[in-house]
Amino acid sequence: MAAPRKRVYTVPTMIWNPEHECMNPEALRTLQFARLKNLVERVYANVPFYRAKFDAIGVTPADVRSLDDIANLPFTSTYPYGLLAVPQSEIVEIHMSSGTTGTPVVDAYTKRDMDDWAEGMARTISGAGGTRNDTVQNAYGYGLFTGGLGSHYGAQKIGATIIPVSSGNTQKQLMLMRDFKTTIVTCTPSYALYLAEQAKEMGIDPMSLGLKAGCFGAEPWSENMRKQIEKAWGIKAYDIYGLTEITGPGVAFECDGQYGMHVNEDLWYPEIIDPETGRPLPDGEKGELVITTITKEGTPLIRYRTRDVTFIIPERCGCGRTTRRIHRLFGRTDDLLIIRGVNVFPSQIEHALIEIQGVDPNYLIIVDRSAQTHLDEAELHVEVNPSAFSDETKDMESLRNKIEGVMKSKLGINMKVKLVEPKSIERSTGKAKRVIDKRQL
Ligand code: DLL
């Protein structure tokens, strides 16, 4: 019998974890099934919410006999509180976002969850060509938002030098890029364009800063925008995906091929479903992305409906990774607005308006992307209540300022408010049209 051959990887070193990213697809499915089974057992035993959902449709962990049986498990559509599947003492960090459905979501991580998150982001930054020799300027916001710390942990895991500058502070960003010779930038795509624009205004040629790549995500963007960013900076711009409920960024990322984002399937199992019927769709068909967090300990999610619309690219990627790719996102099944990276639901605006005296909760939000700054701009038209309508400019001015202040403090976005006459906003007998999105994404 021939001696067993030494395992040799012929893939480029940029693949952070060839063992999992280039796994034989059958072996990957076996691993996914083992992890799914373990997850189902854990949540059934520890999370009353899941046990009740399983019991309601007569499914027990013993009914999960193959990976395909995932289709028999119930979806999780909203992210309820109380999903902790481990004692609180096991939780080492929490993050939060305004939530993609309008209700705030809290994600609680154990030590292992933190490792998986860093792993997902290490693969992401490596996918963009990052190594320990790189300097990563992290301009995603630090704090409860997952973009900042998620990218931080990933960059740290690959041993790169991190500049934890967080978002904003444009002049300082450019100064840091120049002084510390940043090679990779991580931020929202709109901010990347804004930074380039500002650099030019300050007389700095962005190309002269010597960046080589950027990891951009957290908001919708387009191929056209990618071209603009790449041209302005002379870099490769990579699309990266994730959401707070499913740990944060690092769920899926582009490789050098820049066509579709590899899902870290050994950690987060993807499905595409028909959003109307809930029926699973085959690879290649466009629908709603559903994710099961097969290794998550703190707040695991079974078949979480992301509301993001994409398809799984059926062909294997030429980069050497065997993990499946999701196409660049097409949009969402709901009406979530992402303005400068901040998630806003029209219903949240409505709730905030209800509390302000003198205005009716009749409003229209117009979102556009400035041709000069490439940043999103939101204008909110609000109907003034007839009892509060005044000819005094200063009264109207102070009401307008008040609304702008409330929007900033409650929703975290700067909106230009325009007060309009009572009953001037078009009414509808069906669903009200609250949003006009003029952005060409
Ligand atoms: O935005 C996590 C993240 C941070 C991803 C940094 C990438 C980079 P949330 O604030 O919970 O989490 O928002 C998640 O943002 O459901 C999508 O609708 C949208 N989104 C995220 N990445 C992309 C992308 C973070 N690459 C929601 N393209 C998701 C389009 C994206 N939309």
CSV table of C-alpha atoms and ligand atoms in Angstrom, one decimal:
chain,number,residue,atom,x,y,z
A,1,MET,CA,0.0,0.0,0.0
A,2,ALA,CA,1.3,3.4,-0.9
A,3,ALA,CA,2.3,5.7,1.9
A,4,PRO,CA,-0.2,8.4,2.7
A,5,ARG,CA,0.8,11.6,0.8
A,6,LYS,CA,1.5,14.7,2.7
A,7,ARG,CA,-1.3,17.2,2.4
A,8,VAL,CA,-0.1,20.1,0.2
A,9,TYR,CA,-2.1,23.2,-0.4
A,10,THR,CA,-1.6,24.8,-3.7
A,11,VAL,CA,-3.9,27.7,-2.9
A,12,PRO,CA,-2.5,31.2,-2.5
A,13,THR,CA,-1.5,32.2,1.0
A,14,MET,CA,-4.2,34.9,1.0
A,15,ILE,CA,-6.7,32.2,1.9
A,16,TRP,CA,-6.7,32.6,5.7
A,17,ASN,CA,-8.1,29.2,6.6
A,18,PRO,CA,-7.7,26.7,3.7
A,19,GLU,CA,-8.8,23.8,6.0
A,20,HIS,CA,-12.3,25.3,6.2
A,21,GLU,CA,-12.5,27.6,3.2
A,22,CYS,CA,-11.3,25.0,0.7
A,23,MET,CA,-13.0,22.1,2.3
A,24,ASN,CA,-14.2,19.2,0.1
A,25,PRO,CA,-17.9,20.1,-0.3
A,26,GLU,CA,-19.1,16.7,1.0
A,27,ALA,CA,-16.9,17.1,4.1
A,28,LEU,CA,-18.3,20.6,4.5
A,29,ARG,CA,-21.9,19.3,4.4
A,30,THR,CA,-21.0,16.6,7.0
A,31,LEU,CA,-19.5,19.3,9.3
A,32,GLN,CA,-22.5,21.6,8.8
A,33,PHE,CA,-24.9,18.8,9.6
A,34,ALA,CA,-23.0,17.9,12.8
A,35,ARG,CA,-23.0,21.5,13.8
A,36,LEU,CA,-26.7,22.0,13.0
A,37,LYS,CA,-27.6,18.9,15.0
A,38,ASN,CA,-25.7,20.2,18.0
A,39,LEU,CA,-27.2,23.6,17.6
A,40,VAL,CA,-30.8,22.3,17.5
A,41,GLU,CA,-30.1,20.2,20.6
A,42,ARG,CA,-28.7,23.1,22.5
A,43,VAL,CA,-31.5,25.5,21.7
A,44,TYR,CA,-34.2,23.0,22.4
A,45,ALA,CA,-32.7,22.3,25.8
A,46,ASN,CA,-31.8,25.9,26.7
A,47,VAL,CA,-34.1,28.4,25.0
A,48,PRO,CA,-37.8,28.2,25.8
A,49,PHE,CA,-38.6,30.4,22.8
A,50,TYR,CA,-37.2,27.7,20.4
A,51,ARG,CA,-38.6,24.8,22.3
A,52,ALA,CA,-42.1,26.3,22.1
A,53,LYS,CA,-41.7,26.9,18.4
A,54,PHE,CA,-40.5,23.4,17.7
A,55,ASP,CA,-43.2,21.9,19.9
A,56,ALA,CA,-45.9,23.9,18.1
A,57,ILE,CA,-45.0,22.2,14.8
A,58,GLY,CA,-44.2,18.8,16.4
A,59,VAL,CA,-40.5,18.8,15.6
A,60,THR,CA,-37.8,17.5,18.0
A,61,PRO,CA,-34.0,17.5,17.6
A,62,ALA,CA,-34.3,13.8,16.7
A,63,ASP,CA,-36.1,14.7,13.5
A,64,VAL,CA,-33.0,16.5,12.2
A,65,ARG,CA,-31.4,13.5,10.4
A,66,SER,CA,-29.7,15.3,7.5
A,67,LEU,CA,-28.7,18.8,6.5
A,68,ASP,CA,-31.8,19.0,4.2
A,69,ASP,CA,-34.0,18.6,7.2
A,70,ILE,CA,-33.2,22.2,8.0
A,71,ALA,CA,-36.1,23.0,5.7
A,72,ASN,CA,-38.5,21.5,8.3
A,73,LEU,CA,-37.4,23.8,11.1
A,74,PRO,CA,-39.3,27.0,11.8
A,75,PHE,CA,-38.0,30.4,10.6
A,76,THR,CA,-37.0,33.1,13.1
A,77,SER,CA,-38.4,36.4,11.7
A,78,THR,CA,-38.1,38.8,14.5
A,79,TYR,CA,-35.3,38.9,16.9
A,80,PRO,CA,-36.9,38.4,20.3
A,81,TYR,CA,-35.2,39.2,23.6
A,82,GLY,CA,-34.5,36.2,25.8
A,83,LEU,CA,-32.7,34.1,23.3
A,84,LEU,CA,-29.7,33.6,25.5
A,85,ALA,CA,-28.7,29.9,25.2
A,86,VAL,CA,-25.9,30.0,27.8
A,87,PRO,CA,-25.7,31.3,31.4
A,88,GLN,CA,-25.1,35.0,31.4
A,89,SER,CA,-21.6,34.5,33.0
A,90,GLU,CA,-20.5,33.0,29.7
A,91,ILE,CA,-21.2,36.2,27.8
A,92,VAL,CA,-18.1,38.3,27.2
A,93,GLU,CA,-19.4,41.1,24.9
A,94,ILE,CA,-22.7,42.5,23.6
A,95,HIS,CA,-23.5,44.5,20.5
A,96,MET,CA,-26.6,46.1,19.3
A,97,SER,CA,-28.2,47.8,16.3
A,98,SER,CA,-31.4,49.6,15.5
A,99,GLY,CA,-32.3,46.3,13.9
A,100,THR,CA,-33.2,45.6,10.4
A,101,THR,CA,-36.9,45.3,11.3
A,102,GLY,CA,-37.2,48.4,13.4
A,103,THR,CA,-36.9,46.7,16.8
A,104,PRO,CA,-33.5,47.0,18.4
A,105,VAL,CA,-31.5,43.8,18.3
A,106,VAL,CA,-29.0,42.6,20.9
A,107,ASP,CA,-26.3,40.1,20.1
A,108,ALA,CA,-24.5,38.4,23.0
A,109,TYR,CA,-21.2,36.7,22.4
A,110,THR,CA,-19.4,34.0,24.3
A,111,LYS,CA,-15.6,33.6,24.1
A,112,ARG,CA,-16.1,31.1,21.2
A,113,ASP,CA,-18.5,33.4,19.4
A,114,MET,CA,-15.9,36.1,19.6
A,115,ASP,CA,-13.3,33.7,18.0
A,116,ASP,CA,-15.7,32.9,15.2
A,117,TRP,CA,-16.4,36.5,14.6
A,118,ALA,CA,-12.7,37.4,14.4
A,119,GLU,CA,-12.2,34.3,12.2
A,120,GLY,CA,-14.9,35.5,9.8
A,121,MET,CA,-13.3,38.9,9.6
A,122,ALA,CA,-9.7,37.5,9.3
A,123,ARG,CA,-10.9,35.6,6.2
A,124,THR,CA,-12.6,38.8,5.0
A,125,ILE,CA,-9.5,41.0,5.2
A,126,SER,CA,-7.3,38.2,3.8
A,127,GLY,CA,-9.8,37.9,0.9
A,128,ALA,CA,-8.9,41.5,0.1
A,129,GLY,CA,-5.2,40.6,0.1
A,130,GLY,CA,-4.5,41.6,3.8
A,131,THR,CA,-1.6,40.1,5.7
A,132,ARG,CA,0.3,40.8,8.8
A,133,ASN,CA,2.4,43.3,6.7
A,134,ASP,CA,-0.6,45.5,6.1
A,135,THR,CA,-1.8,48.6,8.0
A,136,VAL,CA,-5.5,48.6,8.3
A,137,GLN,CA,-7.2,51.9,8.8
A,138,ASN,CA,-10.6,51.0,10.4
A,139,ALA,CA,-13.0,53.8,9.7
A,140,TYR,CA,-16.2,51.8,10.6
A,141,GLY,CA,-17.8,53.2,13.8
A,142,TYR,CA,-16.6,51.6,17.1
A,143,GLY,CA,-19.1,51.0,19.8
A,144,LEU,CA,-22.3,49.0,19.8
A,145,PHE,CA,-22.2,48.9,16.0
A,146,THR,CA,-20.5,45.7,14.8
A,147,GLY,CA,-18.6,47.3,11.9
A,148,GLY,CA,-15.8,48.8,14.0
A,149,LEU,CA,-15.0,46.1,16.5
A,150,GLY,CA,-15.6,43.3,14.0
A,151,SER,CA,-13.1,44.6,11.6
A,152,HIS,CA,-10.7,45.3,14.5
A,153,TYR,CA,-10.8,41.7,15.7
A,154,GLY,CA,-10.3,40.4,12.2
A,155,ALA,CA,-7.3,42.7,11.5
A,156,GLN,CA,-5.9,41.8,14.9
A,157,LYS,CA,-6.2,38.1,14.2
A,158,ILE,CA,-4.2,38.2,11.0
A,159,GLY,CA,-1.6,40.3,12.8
A,160,ALA,CA,-2.0,43.5,10.7
A,161,THR,CA,-1.3,46.9,12.2
A,162,ILE,CA,-4.7,48.5,13.0
A,163,ILE,CA,-5.4,52.2,13.1
A,164,PRO,CA,-8.7,52.2,15.2
A,165,VAL,CA,-9.7,55.7,14.0
A,166,SER,CA,-13.5,54.9,13.9
A,167,SER,CA,-15.8,56.8,11.6
A,168,GLY,CA,-15.8,60.5,10.8
A,169,ASN,CA,-13.0,63.0,11.4
A,170,THR,CA,-12.2,63.2,7.7
A,171,GLN,CA,-9.0,65.4,7.8
A,172,LYS,CA,-7.5,63.1,10.5
A,173,GLN,CA,-8.3,60.1,8.4
A,174,LEU,CA,-6.3,61.5,5.5
A,175,MET,CA,-3.5,62.5,7.7
A,176,LEU,CA,-3.3,59.1,9.3
A,177,MET,CA,-3.3,57.4,5.9
A,178,ARG,CA,-0.4,59.6,4.8
A,179,ASP,CA,1.6,59.4,8.0
A,180,PHE,CA,1.2,55.7,8.8
A,181,LYS,CA,1.1,54.5,5.2
A,182,THR,CA,-2.3,52.8,5.4
A,183,THR,CA,-2.6,50.0,2.9
A,184,ILE,CA,-6.2,48.8,3.6
A,185,VAL,CA,-9.2,50.9,4.6
A,186,THR,CA,-12.4,49.6,6.1
A,187,CYS,CA,-15.5,51.8,6.0
A,188,THR,CA,-18.8,52.2,4.3
A,189,PRO,CA,-18.5,52.6,0.5
A,190,SER,CA,-20.1,56.1,0.6
A,191,TYR,CA,-17.6,57.2,3.1
A,192,ALA,CA,-14.8,55.9,0.9
A,193,LEU,CA,-16.0,58.2,-1.9
A,194,TYR,CA,-16.4,61.1,0.4
A,195,LEU,CA,-12.9,60.7,1.8
A,196,ALA,CA,-11.5,60.7,-1.8
A,197,GLU,CA,-13.5,63.8,-2.6
A,198,GLN,CA,-12.3,65.6,0.6
A,199,ALA,CA,-8.7,64.6,-0.1
A,200,LYS,CA,-8.9,66.3,-3.5
A,201,GLU,CA,-10.3,69.4,-1.9
A,202,MET,CA,-7.4,69.5,0.4
A,203,GLY,CA,-5.0,69.2,-2.5
A,204,ILE,CA,-4.1,65.6,-1.8
A,205,ASP,CA,-4.2,63.1,-4.6
A,206,PRO,CA,-5.8,60.0,-3.1
A,207,MET,CA,-3.7,57.8,-5.4
A,208,SER,CA,-0.6,59.3,-3.9
A,209,LEU,CA,-1.5,57.8,-0.5
A,210,GLY,CA,-0.6,54.3,-1.7
A,211,LEU,CA,-3.7,52.3,-0.5
A,212,LYS,CA,-4.1,48.9,-2.1
A,213,ALA,CA,-7.5,47.7,-1.0
A,214,GLY,CA,-10.7,48.5,0.9
A,215,CYS,CA,-13.4,46.3,2.6
A,216,PHE,CA,-16.7,48.0,2.1
A,217,GLY,CA,-20.2,47.1,3.3
A,218,ALA,CA,-22.9,47.8,5.8
A,219,GLU,CA,-25.0,49.6,3.2
A,220,PRO,CA,-26.2,49.0,-0.4
A,221,TRP,CA,-23.8,50.0,-3.1
A,222,SER,CA,-23.4,49.2,-6.8
A,223,GLU,CA,-20.8,48.0,-9.4
A,224,ASN,CA,-20.8,51.6,-10.6
A,225,MET,CA,-19.8,52.8,-7.2
A,226,ARG,CA,-17.2,50.2,-7.0
A,227,LYS,CA,-15.6,51.5,-10.2
A,228,GLN,CA,-15.7,55.1,-8.8
A,229,ILE,CA,-14.0,54.1,-5.6
A,230,GLU,CA,-11.4,52.0,-7.4
A,231,LYS,CA,-10.6,54.8,-9.8
A,232,ALA,CA,-10.4,57.5,-7.2
A,233,TRP,CA,-8.1,55.6,-4.9
A,234,GLY,CA,-6.3,53.3,-7.3
A,235,ILE,CA,-7.4,50.3,-5.1
A,236,LYS,CA,-9.4,47.2,-5.3
A,237,ALA,CA,-12.7,47.6,-3.6
A,238,TYR,CA,-14.2,44.5,-1.9
A,239,ASP,CA,-17.8,44.0,-1.0
A,240,ILE,CA,-18.3,42.6,2.5
A,241,TYR,CA,-21.5,41.5,4.2
A,242,GLY,CA,-22.9,40.8,7.6
A,243,LEU,CA,-25.6,41.8,10.1
A,244,THR,CA,-25.7,42.3,13.8
A,245,GLU,CA,-28.1,39.5,14.5
A,246,ILE,CA,-25.7,37.1,12.8
A,247,THR,CA,-22.6,38.3,14.7
A,248,GLY,CA,-21.8,41.3,12.4
A,249,PRO,CA,-19.5,41.7,9.4
A,250,GLY,CA,-17.6,38.6,8.4
A,251,VAL,CA,-20.5,36.5,7.3
A,252,ALA,CA,-19.6,36.8,3.6
A,253,PHE,CA,-16.8,38.5,1.7
A,254,GLU,CA,-15.4,38.9,-1.8
A,255,CYS,CA,-12.2,37.3,-2.9
A,256,ASP,CA,-9.9,38.6,-5.7
A,257,GLY,CA,-12.4,37.4,-8.3
A,258,GLN,CA,-14.8,40.2,-7.0
A,259,TYR,CA,-17.9,38.3,-8.1
A,260,GLY,CA,-20.1,37.4,-5.3
A,261,MET,CA,-19.3,37.0,-1.6
A,262,HIS,CA,-18.0,33.7,-0.1
A,263,VAL,CA,-20.2,32.8,2.8
A,264,ASN,CA,-18.3,31.4,5.8
A,265,GLU,CA,-20.5,28.4,5.6
A,266,ASP,CA,-18.9,26.3,8.2
A,267,LEU,CA,-20.0,29.0,10.7
A,268,TRP,CA,-23.2,30.5,9.1
A,269,TYR,CA,-25.4,28.3,7.0
A,270,PRO,CA,-27.1,30.1,4.2
A,271,GLU,CA,-30.4,29.3,2.4
A,272,ILE,CA,-32.4,31.2,-0.1
A,273,ILE,CA,-36.2,31.1,0.2
A,274,ASP,CA,-39.1,32.5,-1.7
A,275,PRO,CA,-40.1,35.4,0.6
A,276,GLU,CA,-43.8,34.9,-0.2
A,277,THR,CA,-44.1,31.1,0.4
A,278,GLY,CA,-41.0,30.4,2.6
A,279,ARG,CA,-40.1,27.6,0.1
A,280,PRO,CA,-36.3,26.9,-0.2
A,281,LEU,CA,-35.0,27.9,-3.6
A,282,PRO,CA,-32.2,26.2,-5.5
A,283,ASP,CA,-28.8,27.8,-6.0
A,284,GLY,CA,-29.0,30.4,-8.8
A,285,GLU,CA,-32.5,31.6,-7.9
A,286,LYS,CA,-33.0,34.9,-6.4
A,287,GLY,CA,-34.9,35.2,-3.1
A,288,GLU,CA,-34.5,36.1,0.6
A,289,LEU,CA,-31.3,35.1,2.4
A,290,VAL,CA,-31.9,33.0,5.5
A,291,ILE,CA,-29.1,32.2,7.8
A,292,THR,CA,-28.6,29.6,10.6
A,293,THR,CA,-25.8,30.3,13.1
A,294,ILE,CA,-24.6,26.8,13.4
A,295,THR,CA,-21.8,27.4,15.9
A,296,LYS,CA,-23.1,30.3,17.8
A,297,GLU,CA,-23.4,29.9,21.6
A,298,GLY,CA,-24.6,33.1,23.1
A,299,THR,CA,-27.6,34.1,21.0
A,300,PRO,CA,-28.0,31.4,18.3
A,301,LEU,CA,-30.5,31.9,15.5
A,302,ILE,CA,-32.3,29.2,13.5
A,303,ARG,CA,-33.3,30.1,10.0
A,304,TYR,CA,-33.1,33.8,10.5
A,305,ARG,CA,-34.9,35.7,7.8
A,306,THR,CA,-32.4,38.5,6.9
A,307,ARG,CA,-34.8,40.2,4.4
A,308,ASP,CA,-31.8,40.7,2.2
A,309,VAL,CA,-32.4,39.7,-1.4
A,310,THR,CA,-29.7,37.8,-3.3
A,311,PHE,CA,-29.0,34.4,-4.9
A,312,ILE,CA,-26.3,31.7,-4.3
A,313,ILE,CA,-24.0,31.6,-7.3
A,314,PRO,CA,-24.1,28.0,-8.5
A,315,GLU,CA,-20.6,27.8,-10.0
A,316,ARG,CA,-17.5,27.1,-7.9
A,317,CYS,CA,-15.2,30.1,-7.6
A,318,GLY,CA,-11.8,30.0,-9.3
A,319,CYS,CA,-9.9,31.3,-6.3
A,320,GLY,CA,-9.6,27.9,-4.6
A,321,ARG,CA,-12.3,28.4,-1.9
A,322,THR,CA,-15.1,25.9,-2.1
A,323,THR,CA,-17.5,28.0,0.0
A,324,ARG,CA,-20.5,29.2,-1.9
A,325,ARG,CA,-20.9,32.8,-2.9
A,326,ILE,CA,-23.9,35.1,-2.6
A,327,HIS,CA,-24.4,37.7,-5.3
A,328,ARG,CA,-24.1,41.4,-4.4
A,329,LEU,CA,-27.3,42.3,-2.6
A,330,PHE,CA,-30.2,43.4,-4.8
A,331,GLY,CA,-32.2,45.1,-2.0
A,332,ARG,CA,-34.5,44.1,0.8
A,333,THR,CA,-37.9,42.5,1.1
A,334,ASP,CA,-39.0,45.3,3.4
A,335,ASP,CA,-38.6,49.0,3.4
A,336,LEU,CA,-35.6,49.5,5.6
A,337,LEU,CA,-33.7,52.6,4.6
A,338,ILE,CA,-29.9,52.7,5.1
A,339,ILE,CA,-28.8,56.3,5.3
A,340,ARG,CA,-25.1,56.8,5.6
A,341,GLY,CA,-24.9,53.4,7.1
A,342,VAL,CA,-27.5,54.0,9.7
A,343,ASN,CA,-30.6,51.7,9.5
A,344,VAL,CA,-33.8,53.6,9.6
A,345,PHE,CA,-37.3,52.4,9.3
A,346,PRO,CA,-40.1,54.8,8.2
A,347,SER,CA,-42.1,53.5,11.1
A,348,GLN,CA,-39.4,54.8,13.5
A,349,ILE,CA,-39.8,58.3,12.0
A,350,GLU,CA,-43.5,58.0,12.5
A,351,HIS,CA,-43.0,57.0,16.2
A,352,ALA,CA,-40.7,59.9,16.8
A,353,LEU,CA,-43.1,62.4,15.1
A,354,ILE,CA,-46.0,61.3,17.2
A,355,GLU,CA,-44.3,62.6,20.3
A,356,ILE,CA,-43.7,66.1,18.9
A,357,GLN,CA,-46.5,68.6,19.5
A,358,GLY,CA,-47.7,70.6,16.6
A,359,VAL,CA,-47.0,68.1,13.8
A,360,ASP,CA,-49.1,65.3,12.3
A,361,PRO,CA,-47.5,62.0,11.7
A,362,ASN,CA,-47.9,62.6,7.9
A,363,TYR,CA,-44.5,62.7,6.4
A,364,LEU,CA,-42.5,61.9,3.3
A,365,ILE,CA,-38.8,61.1,3.4
A,366,ILE,CA,-36.8,61.8,0.3
A,367,VAL,CA,-33.4,60.3,0.1
A,368,ASP,CA,-30.8,61.1,-2.5
A,369,ARG,CA,-27.0,60.7,-2.9
A,370,SER,CA,-25.2,64.0,-3.4
A,371,ALA,CA,-23.3,64.1,-6.7
A,372,GLN,CA,-20.6,66.2,-5.0
A,373,THR,CA,-20.0,64.4,-1.7
A,374,HIS,CA,-21.4,61.0,-2.6
A,375,LEU,CA,-23.0,60.9,0.8
A,376,ASP,CA,-26.7,60.2,1.4
A,377,GLU,CA,-28.9,63.1,2.0
A,378,ALA,CA,-32.3,62.8,3.6
A,379,GLU,CA,-35.1,65.4,3.6
A,380,LEU,CA,-38.1,65.0,5.7
A,381,HIS,CA,-41.4,66.7,4.8
A,382,VAL,CA,-43.7,67.0,7.7
A,383,GLU,CA,-47.2,68.3,7.9
A,384,VAL,CA,-47.8,70.9,10.5
A,385,ASN,CA,-51.0,70.5,12.5
A,386,PRO,CA,-53.6,73.2,11.6
A,387,SER,CA,-53.7,74.3,15.3
A,388,ALA,CA,-49.9,74.9,15.3
A,389,PHE,CA,-49.6,76.5,11.9
A,390,SER,CA,-48.4,80.0,12.2
A,391,ASP,CA,-47.4,82.9,10.0
A,392,GLU,CA,-44.6,83.7,12.3
A,393,THR,CA,-41.4,82.5,10.7
A,394,LYS,CA,-39.6,82.2,14.0
A,395,ASP,CA,-42.3,79.8,15.4
A,396,MET,CA,-42.0,77.6,12.3
A,397,GLU,CA,-38.2,77.8,12.5
A,398,SER,CA,-38.2,76.6,16.1
A,399,LEU,CA,-40.5,73.7,15.3
A,400,ARG,CA,-38.3,72.7,12.4
A,401,ASN,CA,-35.2,72.8,14.6
A,402,LYS,CA,-37.0,70.7,17.2
A,403,ILE,CA,-37.9,68.0,14.7
A,404,GLU,CA,-34.3,67.9,13.3
A,405,GLY,CA,-33.0,67.5,16.9
A,406,VAL,CA,-35.4,64.7,17.7
A,407,MET,CA,-34.5,62.8,14.5
A,408,LYS,CA,-30.8,63.2,15.3
A,409,SER,CA,-31.1,62.0,18.8
A,410,LYS,CA,-33.6,59.3,18.3
A,411,LEU,CA,-32.6,57.9,14.9
A,412,GLY,CA,-29.0,59.0,14.8
A,413,ILE,CA,-29.3,60.8,11.4
A,414,ASN,CA,-29.2,64.3,10.2
A,415,MET,CA,-32.2,65.1,8.2
A,416,LYS,CA,-33.2,68.4,6.6
A,417,VAL,CA,-36.8,69.0,7.7
A,418,LYS,CA,-39.2,70.9,5.6
A,419,LEU,CA,-42.5,71.9,7.2
A,420,VAL,CA,-45.4,71.6,4.8
A,421,GLU,CA,-49.1,72.8,5.0
A,422,PRO,CA,-51.7,70.6,6.6
A,423,LYS,CA,-53.0,67.9,4.2
A,424,SER,CA,-50.5,68.7,1.5
A,425,ILE,CA,-48.9,65.2,1.5
A,426,GLU,CA,-50.6,62.8,-0.9
A,427,ARG,CA,-52.9,60.3,0.9
A,428,SER,CA,-53.3,56.7,-0.1
A,429,THR,CA,-56.1,54.2,0.5
A,430,GLY,CA,-53.6,51.3,0.5
A,431,LYS,CA,-50.1,51.3,1.9
A,432,ALA,CA,-48.9,54.9,2.3
A,433,LYS,CA,-45.8,55.8,0.3
A,434,ARG,CA,-43.5,57.3,2.8
A,435,VAL,CA,-40.3,57.1,1.0
A,436,ILE,CA,-38.9,58.4,-2.2
A,437,ASP,CA,-35.4,57.0,-2.7
A,438,LYS,CA,-33.7,58.7,-5.6
A,439,ARG,CA,-30.3,57.1,-5.1
A,440,GLN,CA,-29.0,55.3,-8.1
A,441,LEU,CA,-27.6,52.3,-6.4
B,1,DLL,O1,-24.0,46.6,8.8
B,1,DLL,C1,-22.7,44.8,9.7
B,1,DLL,C2,-21.6,45.2,8.7
B,1,DLL,C3,-20.6,46.1,9.2
B,1,DLL,C4,-21.5,44.7,7.5
B,1,DLL,C5,-19.6,46.5,8.3
B,1,DLL,C6,-20.5,45.0,6.6
B,1,DLL,C7,-19.5,45.9,7.0
B,1,DLL,P1,-26.3,46.0,10.6
B,1,DLL,O2,-26.1,47.4,11.1
B,1,DLL,O3,-27.1,45.1,11.5
B,1,DLL,O4,-24.9,45.3,10.4
B,1,DLL,O5,-27.0,46.1,9.2
B,1,DLL,C8,-27.2,44.9,8.5
B,1,DLL,O6,-27.0,46.1,6.4
B,1,DLL,O7,-29.1,43.2,6.6
B,1,DLL,C9,-28.0,44.6,4.9
B,1,DLL,O8,-29.4,45.0,4.6
B,1,DLL,C10,-27.1,45.8,5.0
B,1,DLL,N1,-25.8,45.4,4.5
B,1,DLL,C11,-24.7,44.9,5.2
B,1,DLL,N2,-23.7,44.7,4.3
B,1,DLL,C12,-24.1,45.0,3.1
B,1,DLL,C13,-23.5,45.0,1.7
B,1,DLL,C14,-23.9,45.7,9.6
B,1,DLL,N3,-22.3,44.6,1.5
B,1,DLL,C15,-27.9,45.2,7.1
B,1,DLL,N4,-24.3,45.4,0.7
B,1,DLL,C16,-28.0,43.9,6.3
B,1,DLL,C17,-25.6,45.8,0.9
B,1,DLL,C18,-25.5,45.5,3.2
B,1,DLL,N5,-26.2,45.8,2.1
